[in-house]
mmCIF file of C-alpha atoms and ligand atoms in Angstrom:
data_model
loop_
_atom_site.group_PDB
_atom_site.id
_atom_site.type_symbol
_atom_site.label_atom_id
_atom_site.label_comp_id
_atom_site.label_asym_id
_atom_site.label_seq_id
_atom_site.Cartn_x
_atom_site.Cartn_y
_atom_site.Cartn_z
ATOM 1 C CA UNK A 78 -31.886 -6.432 -9.632
ATOM 2 C CA UNK A 79 -34.123 -9.179 -10.953
ATOM 3 C CA UNK A 80 -36.907 -9.900 -8.490
ATOM 4 C CA UNK A 81 -39.037 -13.010 -8.980
ATOM 5 C CA UNK A 82 -42.671 -12.139 -9.750
ATOM 6 C CA UNK A 83 -45.495 -12.576 -7.236
ATOM 7 C CA UNK A 84 -43.590 -11.946 -4.033
ATOM 8 C CA UNK A 85 -45.192 -10.286 -1.092
ATOM 9 C CA UNK A 86 -43.559 -7.105 0.102
ATOM 10 C CA UNK A 87 -42.105 -8.885 3.153
ATOM 11 C CA UNK A 88 -40.757 -11.709 1.006
ATOM 12 C CA UNK A 89 -39.331 -9.202 -1.392
ATOM 13 C CA UNK A 90 -37.585 -7.325 1.413
ATOM 14 C CA UNK A 91 -36.176 -10.570 2.798
ATOM 15 C CA UNK A 92 -34.925 -11.509 -0.635
ATOM 16 C CA UNK A 93 -33.292 -8.113 -1.135
ATOM 17 C CA UNK A 94 -31.547 -8.481 2.211
ATOM 18 C CA UNK A 95 -30.195 -11.893 1.212
ATOM 19 C CA UNK A 96 -28.845 -10.435 -2.020
ATOM 20 C CA UNK A 97 -27.283 -7.492 -0.189
ATOM 21 C CA UNK A 98 -25.593 -9.890 2.252
ATOM 22 C CA UNK A 99 -24.199 -11.854 -0.669
ATOM 23 C CA UNK A 100 -22.881 -8.686 -2.275
ATOM 24 C CA UNK A 101 -21.312 -7.580 1.004
ATOM 25 C CA UNK A 102 -19.631 -10.968 1.359
ATOM 26 C CA UNK A 103 -18.194 -10.675 -2.161
ATOM 27 C CA UNK A 104 -17.054 -7.166 -1.357
ATOM 28 C CA UNK A 105 -15.140 -8.189 1.743
ATOM 29 C CA UNK A 106 -13.613 -11.143 -0.084
ATOM 30 C CA UNK A 107 -12.200 -8.706 -2.576
ATOM 31 C CA UNK A 108 -10.196 -6.918 0.138
ATOM 32 C CA UNK A 109 -6.659 -8.225 0.036
ATOM 33 C CA UNK A 110 -5.126 -9.479 3.246
ATOM 34 C CA UNK A 111 -1.418 -9.080 4.010
ATOM 35 C CA UNK A 112 -0.388 -12.336 2.330
ATOM 36 C CA UNK A 113 -2.362 -11.422 -0.815
ATOM 37 C CA UNK A 114 -0.559 -8.115 -0.748
ATOM 38 C CA UNK A 115 2.885 -9.772 -0.573
ATOM 39 C CA UNK A 116 1.952 -12.088 -3.441
ATOM 40 C CA UNK A 117 0.690 -9.173 -5.486
ATOM 41 C CA UNK A 118 3.847 -7.171 -4.837
ATOM 42 C CA UNK A 119 5.920 -10.135 -6.005
ATOM 43 C CA UNK A 120 3.916 -10.382 -9.216
ATOM 44 C CA UNK A 121 4.135 -6.633 -9.898
ATOM 45 C CA UNK A 122 7.877 -6.706 -9.288
ATOM 46 C CA UNK A 123 8.272 -9.592 -11.747
ATOM 47 C CA UNK A 124 6.088 -7.892 -14.306
ATOM 48 C CA UNK A 125 7.411 -4.344 -14.190
ATOM 49 C CA UNK A 126 10.822 -4.402 -12.501
ATOM 50 C CA UNK A 127 12.236 -7.728 -13.729
ATOM 51 C CA UNK A 128 11.762 -9.067 -10.212
ATOM 52 C CA UNK A 129 14.511 -6.810 -8.878
ATOM 53 C CA UNK A 130 12.406 -5.276 -6.097
ATOM 54 C CA UNK A 131 12.100 -7.942 -3.408
ATOM 55 C CA UNK A 132 10.308 -6.678 -0.314
ATOM 56 C CA UNK A 133 10.805 -8.673 2.888
ATOM 57 C CA UNK A 134 7.345 -7.656 4.102
ATOM 58 C CA UNK A 135 4.258 -5.949 2.719
ATOM 59 C CA UNK A 136 1.348 -5.079 4.972
ATOM 60 C CA UNK A 137 -1.609 -2.827 5.594
ATOM 61 C CA UNK A 138 -1.370 -0.214 8.324
ATOM 62 C CA UNK A 139 -4.088 1.930 9.857
ATOM 63 C CA UNK A 140 -1.831 4.601 11.352
ATOM 64 C CA UNK A 141 -0.934 6.197 8.043
ATOM 65 C CA UNK A 142 -3.403 8.884 7.070
ATOM 66 C CA UNK A 143 -1.327 11.395 5.172
ATOM 67 C CA UNK A 144 0.572 8.964 2.965
ATOM 68 C CA UNK A 145 -0.793 6.173 0.778
ATOM 69 C CA UNK A 146 2.247 4.025 1.198
ATOM 70 C CA UNK A 147 5.702 4.018 2.679
ATOM 71 C CA UNK A 148 8.752 1.828 2.680
ATOM 72 C CA UNK A 149 11.937 1.261 4.643
ATOM 73 C CA UNK A 150 14.517 0.152 2.071
ATOM 74 C CA UNK A 151 17.033 -0.991 4.716
ATOM 75 C CA UNK A 152 14.448 -3.456 6.061
ATOM 76 C CA UNK A 153 12.763 -4.113 2.732
ATOM 77 C CA UNK A 154 9.411 -3.381 4.325
ATOM 78 C CA UNK A 155 6.437 -1.816 2.559
ATOM 79 C CA UNK A 156 3.338 -0.466 4.277
ATOM 80 C CA UNK A 157 0.090 0.539 2.614
ATOM 81 C CA UNK A 158 -2.550 2.757 4.170
ATOM 82 C CA UNK A 159 -5.820 0.978 4.894
ATOM 83 C CA UNK A 160 -7.479 3.973 3.211
ATOM 84 C CA UNK A 161 -6.604 2.337 -0.112
ATOM 85 C CA UNK A 162 -8.861 -0.593 0.667
ATOM 86 C CA UNK A 163 -11.915 -0.380 -1.536
ATOM 87 C CA UNK A 164 -10.144 1.740 -4.156
ATOM 88 C CA UNK A 165 -9.747 0.307 -7.681
ATOM 89 C CA UNK A 166 -7.109 -2.401 -8.060
ATOM 90 C CA UNK A 167 -5.038 -0.340 -10.461
ATOM 91 C CA UNK A 168 -4.686 2.325 -7.756
ATOM 92 C CA UNK A 169 -3.525 -0.188 -5.124
ATOM 93 C CA UNK A 170 -1.152 -1.677 -7.710
ATOM 94 C CA UNK A 171 0.238 1.761 -8.467
ATOM 95 C CA UNK A 172 1.003 2.438 -4.799
ATOM 96 C CA UNK A 173 2.633 -0.998 -4.536
ATOM 97 C CA UNK A 174 4.719 -0.274 -7.642
ATOM 98 C CA UNK A 175 5.636 3.127 -6.229
ATOM 99 C CA UNK A 176 6.941 1.604 -3.007
ATOM 100 C CA UNK A 177 8.620 -1.285 -4.857
ATOM 101 C CA UNK A 178 10.417 1.285 -7.010
ATOM 102 C CA UNK A 179 11.661 2.990 -3.828
ATOM 103 C CA UNK A 180 13.389 -0.249 -2.877
ATOM 104 C CA UNK A 181 15.466 0.314 -6.029
ATOM 105 C CA UNK A 182 15.679 4.111 -6.199
ATOM 106 C CA UNK A 183 15.268 6.411 -3.181
ATOM 107 C CA UNK A 184 13.600 9.808 -3.571
ATOM 108 C CA UNK A 185 11.454 11.118 -6.412
ATOM 109 C CA UNK A 186 14.050 12.098 -8.994
ATOM 110 C CA UNK A 187 13.872 11.481 -12.757
ATOM 111 C CA UNK A 188 15.324 7.976 -12.362
ATOM 112 C CA UNK A 189 12.506 7.071 -9.990
ATOM 113 C CA UNK A 190 9.735 8.231 -12.339
ATOM 114 C CA UNK A 191 11.420 6.618 -15.313
ATOM 115 C CA UNK A 192 11.280 3.330 -13.444
ATOM 116 C CA UNK A 193 7.594 3.834 -12.679
ATOM 117 C CA UNK A 194 6.808 4.438 -16.346
ATOM 118 C CA UNK A 195 6.927 0.651 -16.638
ATOM 119 C CA UNK A 196 3.572 0.536 -14.847
ATOM 120 C CA UNK A 197 1.119 1.683 -17.537
ATOM 121 C CA UNK A 198 -1.484 3.249 -15.234
ATOM 122 C CA UNK A 199 0.796 5.473 -13.183
ATOM 123 C CA UNK A 200 -0.659 8.741 -14.459
ATOM 124 C CA UNK A 201 -4.248 7.568 -14.118
ATOM 125 C CA UNK A 202 -3.708 6.279 -10.587
ATOM 126 C CA UNK A 203 -1.970 9.488 -9.525
ATOM 127 C CA UNK A 204 -4.917 11.449 -10.917
ATOM 128 C CA UNK A 205 -7.347 9.262 -8.987
ATOM 129 C CA UNK A 206 -5.474 9.767 -5.711
ATOM 130 C CA UNK A 207 -5.177 13.515 -6.301
ATOM 131 C CA UNK A 208 -8.926 13.546 -6.872
ATOM 132 C CA UNK A 209 -9.530 11.751 -3.571
ATOM 133 C CA UNK A 210 -7.402 14.285 -1.706
ATOM 134 C CA UNK A 211 -9.077 17.206 -3.483
ATOM 135 C CA UNK A 212 -12.561 15.834 -2.713
ATOM 136 C CA UNK A 213 -11.674 15.542 0.962
ATOM 137 C CA UNK A 214 -10.721 19.211 0.998
ATOM 138 C CA UNK A 215 -14.137 20.257 -0.325
ATOM 139 C CA UNK A 216 -16.180 20.245 2.871
ATOM 140 C CA UNK A 217 -19.557 20.947 1.304
ATOM 141 C CA UNK A 218 -19.510 18.258 -1.308
ATOM 142 C CA UNK A 219 -21.770 15.314 -0.542
ATOM 143 C CA UNK A 220 -19.664 12.322 0.391
ATOM 144 C CA UNK A 221 -16.726 14.397 1.568
ATOM 145 C CA UNK A 222 -15.379 13.545 4.990
ATOM 146 C CA UNK A 223 -15.571 15.987 7.851
ATOM 147 C CA UNK A 224 -17.474 19.229 7.734
HETATM 148 ZN ZN1 ZN B 52 7.511 7.979 -3.052
#
């Protein structure tokens, strides 16, 4: 951080707090709300699935802790775990693509994964999510949840 010269310690602290508040505000702005999510899903569907996956609703849920995303093809609804919030965009996009693909192909057979190959960061995103799960299972690692 660039701190203007000749500040008293109190001024400096106040200035740092202002900058931190600004950063926090930017951070929260980056979190997608439900309508952003629907728009994003539409764009991903256009880009990778020729617009064939058309969800009726896409939203965040907080009651989903063991799965990153889920969908109900009969209703065309997609739900994403709030645990994805704050993860890199390509990871959120992957989970969206995954659920969009389920609107076209149920289950995880070869046809499903072939469809997902259209999204170029599938492997990387899966690795990231596997890493998150693995880190959570290592109780003594700093930053891991639980004890
Ligand atoms: Zn799946």
